[in-house]
mmCIF file of C-alpha atoms in Angstrom:
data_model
loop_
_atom_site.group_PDB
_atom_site.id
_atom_site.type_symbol
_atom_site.label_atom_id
_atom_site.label_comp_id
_atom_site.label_asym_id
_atom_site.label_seq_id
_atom_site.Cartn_x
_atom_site.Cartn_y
_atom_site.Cartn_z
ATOM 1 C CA UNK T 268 -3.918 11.162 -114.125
ATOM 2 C CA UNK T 269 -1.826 9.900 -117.053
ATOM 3 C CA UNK T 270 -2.897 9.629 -120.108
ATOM 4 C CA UNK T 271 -2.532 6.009 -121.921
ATOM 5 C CA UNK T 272 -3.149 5.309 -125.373
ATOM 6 C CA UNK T 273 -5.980 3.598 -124.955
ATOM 7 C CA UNK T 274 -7.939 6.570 -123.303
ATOM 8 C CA UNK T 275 -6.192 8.795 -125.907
ATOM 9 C CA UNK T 276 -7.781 6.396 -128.395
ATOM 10 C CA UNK T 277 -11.051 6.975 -126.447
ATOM 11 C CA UNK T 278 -10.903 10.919 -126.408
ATOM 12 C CA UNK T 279 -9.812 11.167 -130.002
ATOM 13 C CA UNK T 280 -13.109 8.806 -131.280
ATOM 14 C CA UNK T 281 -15.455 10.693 -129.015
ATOM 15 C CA UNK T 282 -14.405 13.821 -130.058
ATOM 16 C CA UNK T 283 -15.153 12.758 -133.656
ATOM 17 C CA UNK T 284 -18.633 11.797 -133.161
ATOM 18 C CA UNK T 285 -18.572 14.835 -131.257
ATOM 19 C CA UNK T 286 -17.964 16.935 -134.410
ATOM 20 C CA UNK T 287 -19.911 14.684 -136.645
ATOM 21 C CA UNK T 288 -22.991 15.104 -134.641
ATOM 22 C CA UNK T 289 -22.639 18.942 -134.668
ATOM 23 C CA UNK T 290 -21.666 19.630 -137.520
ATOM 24 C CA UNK T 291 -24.393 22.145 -139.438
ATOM 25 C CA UNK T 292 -26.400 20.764 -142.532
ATOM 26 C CA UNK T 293 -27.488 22.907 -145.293
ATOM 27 C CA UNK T 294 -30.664 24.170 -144.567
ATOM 28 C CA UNK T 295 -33.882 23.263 -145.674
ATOM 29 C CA UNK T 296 -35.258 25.121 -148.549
ATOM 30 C CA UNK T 297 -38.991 26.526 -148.465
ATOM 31 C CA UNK T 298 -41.495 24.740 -151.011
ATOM 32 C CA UNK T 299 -43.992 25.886 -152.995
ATOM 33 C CA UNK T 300 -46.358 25.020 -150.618
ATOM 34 C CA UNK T 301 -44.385 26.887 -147.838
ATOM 35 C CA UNK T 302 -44.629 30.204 -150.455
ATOM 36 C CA UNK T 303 -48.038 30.045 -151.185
ATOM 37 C CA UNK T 304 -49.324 29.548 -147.246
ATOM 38 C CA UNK T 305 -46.785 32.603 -146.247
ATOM 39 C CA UNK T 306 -48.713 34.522 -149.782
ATOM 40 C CA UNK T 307 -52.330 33.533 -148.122
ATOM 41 C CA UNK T 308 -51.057 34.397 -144.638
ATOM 42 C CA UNK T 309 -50.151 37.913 -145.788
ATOM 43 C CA UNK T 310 -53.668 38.047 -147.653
ATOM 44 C CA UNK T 311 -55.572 37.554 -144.714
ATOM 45 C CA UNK T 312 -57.535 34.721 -146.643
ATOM 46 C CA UNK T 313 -58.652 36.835 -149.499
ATOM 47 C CA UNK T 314 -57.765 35.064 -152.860
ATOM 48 C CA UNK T 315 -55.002 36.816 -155.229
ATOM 49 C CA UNK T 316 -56.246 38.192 -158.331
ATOM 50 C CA UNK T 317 -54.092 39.251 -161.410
ATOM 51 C CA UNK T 318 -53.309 42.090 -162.884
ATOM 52 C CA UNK T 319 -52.789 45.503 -161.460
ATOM 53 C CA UNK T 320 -49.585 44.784 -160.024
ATOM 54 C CA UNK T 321 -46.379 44.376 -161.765
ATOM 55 C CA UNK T 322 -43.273 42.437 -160.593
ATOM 56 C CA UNK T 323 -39.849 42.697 -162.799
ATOM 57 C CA UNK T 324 -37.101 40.285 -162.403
ATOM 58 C CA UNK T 325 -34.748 38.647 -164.937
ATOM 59 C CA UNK T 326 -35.615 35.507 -166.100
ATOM 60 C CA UNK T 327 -31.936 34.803 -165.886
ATOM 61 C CA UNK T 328 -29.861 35.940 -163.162
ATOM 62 C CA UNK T 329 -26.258 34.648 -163.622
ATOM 63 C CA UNK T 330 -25.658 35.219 -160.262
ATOM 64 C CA UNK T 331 -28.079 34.384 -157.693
ATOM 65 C CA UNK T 332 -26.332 36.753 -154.971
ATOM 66 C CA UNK T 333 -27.913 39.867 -156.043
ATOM 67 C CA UNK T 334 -30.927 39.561 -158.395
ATOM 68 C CA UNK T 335 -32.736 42.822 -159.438
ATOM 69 C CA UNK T 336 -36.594 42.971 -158.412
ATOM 70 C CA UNK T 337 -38.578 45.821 -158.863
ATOM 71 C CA UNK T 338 -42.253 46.045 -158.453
ATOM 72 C CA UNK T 339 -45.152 48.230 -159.258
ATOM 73 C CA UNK T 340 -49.089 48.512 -158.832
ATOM 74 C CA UNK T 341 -51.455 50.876 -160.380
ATOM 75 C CA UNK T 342 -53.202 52.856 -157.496
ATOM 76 C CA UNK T 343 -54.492 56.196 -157.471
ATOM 77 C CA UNK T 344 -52.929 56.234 -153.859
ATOM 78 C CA UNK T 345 -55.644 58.202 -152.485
ATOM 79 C CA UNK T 346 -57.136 58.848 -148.537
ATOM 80 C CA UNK T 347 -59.844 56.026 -149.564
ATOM 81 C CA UNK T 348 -57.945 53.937 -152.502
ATOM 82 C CA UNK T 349 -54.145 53.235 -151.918
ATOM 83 C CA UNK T 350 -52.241 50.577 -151.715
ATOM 84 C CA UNK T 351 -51.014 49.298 -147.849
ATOM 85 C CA UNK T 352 -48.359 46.911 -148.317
ATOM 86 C CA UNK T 353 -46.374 44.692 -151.296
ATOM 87 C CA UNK T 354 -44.790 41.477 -150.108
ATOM 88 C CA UNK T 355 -41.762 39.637 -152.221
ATOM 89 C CA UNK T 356 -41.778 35.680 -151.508
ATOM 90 C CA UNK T 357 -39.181 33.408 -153.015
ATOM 91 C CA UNK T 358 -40.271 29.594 -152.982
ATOM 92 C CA UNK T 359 -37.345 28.347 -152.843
ATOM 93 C CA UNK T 360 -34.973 29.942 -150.516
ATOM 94 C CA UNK T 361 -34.389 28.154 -146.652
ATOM 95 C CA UNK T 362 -37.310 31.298 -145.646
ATOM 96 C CA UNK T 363 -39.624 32.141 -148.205
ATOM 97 C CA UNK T 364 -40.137 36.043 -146.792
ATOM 98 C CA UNK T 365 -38.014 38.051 -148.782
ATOM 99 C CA UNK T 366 -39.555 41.652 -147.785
ATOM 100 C CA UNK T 367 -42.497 44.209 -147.051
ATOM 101 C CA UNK T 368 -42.585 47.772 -148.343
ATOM 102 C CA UNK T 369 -45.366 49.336 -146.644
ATOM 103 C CA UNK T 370 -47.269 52.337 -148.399
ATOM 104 C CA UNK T 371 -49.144 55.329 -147.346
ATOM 105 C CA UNK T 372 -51.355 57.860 -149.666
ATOM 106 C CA UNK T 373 -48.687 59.904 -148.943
ATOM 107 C CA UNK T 374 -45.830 57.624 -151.024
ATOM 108 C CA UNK T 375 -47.620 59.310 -154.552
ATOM 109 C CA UNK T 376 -47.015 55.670 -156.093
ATOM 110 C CA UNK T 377 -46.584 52.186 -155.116
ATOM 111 C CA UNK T 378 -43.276 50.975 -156.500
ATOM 112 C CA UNK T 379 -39.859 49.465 -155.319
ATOM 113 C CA UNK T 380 -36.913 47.854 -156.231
ATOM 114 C CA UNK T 381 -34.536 45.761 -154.253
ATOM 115 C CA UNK T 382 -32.192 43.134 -154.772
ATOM 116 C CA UNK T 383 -32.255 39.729 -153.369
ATOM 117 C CA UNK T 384 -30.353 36.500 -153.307
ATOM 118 C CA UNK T 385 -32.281 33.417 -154.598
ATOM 119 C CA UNK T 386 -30.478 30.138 -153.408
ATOM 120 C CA UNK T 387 -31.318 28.190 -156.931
ATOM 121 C CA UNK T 388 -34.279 28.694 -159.918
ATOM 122 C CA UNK T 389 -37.441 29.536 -158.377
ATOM 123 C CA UNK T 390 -40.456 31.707 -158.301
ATOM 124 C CA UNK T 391 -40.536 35.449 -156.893
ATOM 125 C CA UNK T 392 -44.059 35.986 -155.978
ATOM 126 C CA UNK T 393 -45.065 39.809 -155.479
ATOM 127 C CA UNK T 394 -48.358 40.533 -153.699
ATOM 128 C CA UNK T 395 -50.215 43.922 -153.181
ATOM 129 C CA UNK T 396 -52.344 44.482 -150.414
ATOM 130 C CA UNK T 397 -55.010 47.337 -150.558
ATOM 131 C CA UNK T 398 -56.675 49.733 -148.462
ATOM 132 C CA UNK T 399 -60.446 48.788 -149.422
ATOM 133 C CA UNK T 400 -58.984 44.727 -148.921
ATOM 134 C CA UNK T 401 -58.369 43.656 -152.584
ATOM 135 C CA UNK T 402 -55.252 41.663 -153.077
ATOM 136 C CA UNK T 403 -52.938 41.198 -156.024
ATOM 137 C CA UNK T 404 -50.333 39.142 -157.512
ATOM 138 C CA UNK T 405 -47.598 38.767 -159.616
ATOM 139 C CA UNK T 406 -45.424 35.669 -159.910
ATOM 140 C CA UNK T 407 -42.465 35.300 -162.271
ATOM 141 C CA UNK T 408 -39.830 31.967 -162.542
ATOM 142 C CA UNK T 409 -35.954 33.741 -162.401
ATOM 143 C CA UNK T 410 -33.527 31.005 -163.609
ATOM 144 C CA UNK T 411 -30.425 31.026 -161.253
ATOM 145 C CA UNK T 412 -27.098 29.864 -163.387
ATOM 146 C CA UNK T 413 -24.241 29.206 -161.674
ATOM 147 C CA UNK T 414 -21.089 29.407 -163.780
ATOM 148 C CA UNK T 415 -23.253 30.857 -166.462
ATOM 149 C CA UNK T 416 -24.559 27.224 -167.795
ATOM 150 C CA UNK T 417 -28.355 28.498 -167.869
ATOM 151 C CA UNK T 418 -29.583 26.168 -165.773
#
């Protein structure tokens, strides 16, 4: 077989759709509504209340790679009384699960920290889940800059 121009010319456009077609997108980013069905999924249906459990995060992270989060909930972590599991959501990062510490009376306290990358300005939710089925929440808006602008 020898190659001509015009089936060079051929080969060279299809491989160029080709590569078009498959190239990768960005992906999608989660929504608020995405966040808050994950948050009621992880509830089991109960409704949220506030207070009781305490989420820290800087309102402005300058870099969105590695934001601090720490979080907290008053329990007295007892046989009958402790607190089962904390979940961080982000609303608007491609998955809004960011991660699950999972308690045990024998932890003494409920409390974590962990870093996480947030892909712009969004919400980190934080919700407790208890042993006798109350559930808690604490939301809190950390402002992503990128080149240290503030916005």
């Amino acid at each position: 077989m020898t190659l001509t121009r015009r089936s060079m010319l051929t080969l060279s456009v299809g491989a160029a759709i080709g590569a078009v077609a498959g190239m990768r997108t960005s992906p999608a980013l989660a929504t608020a509504e995405d966040a808050m069905a994950k948050v009621k999924e992880f509830a089991g249906g109960a409704e949220p209340a506030t207070g009781t459990i305490t989420l820290n995060a800087p309102e402005i992270a300058e870099n969105g790679n590695t934001v601090p989060v720490s979080v907290s909930v008053e329990s007295p972590m007892t046989e009958d009384d402790y607190v089962e599991s904390v979940a961080i959501f982000a609303d608007g990062n491609p998955s809004p699960d960011v991660i699950t510490f999972n308690f045990t009376p024998m932890s003494g306290e409920a409390s974590a920290t962990t870093r996480m990358r947030l892909a712009k300005t969004q919400n980190v939710i934080a919700v407790a889940k208890t042993s006798t089925g109350q559930v808690f929440m604490d939301k809190k808006e950390v402002k992503v800059t990128i080149g240290g602008c503030g916005g």
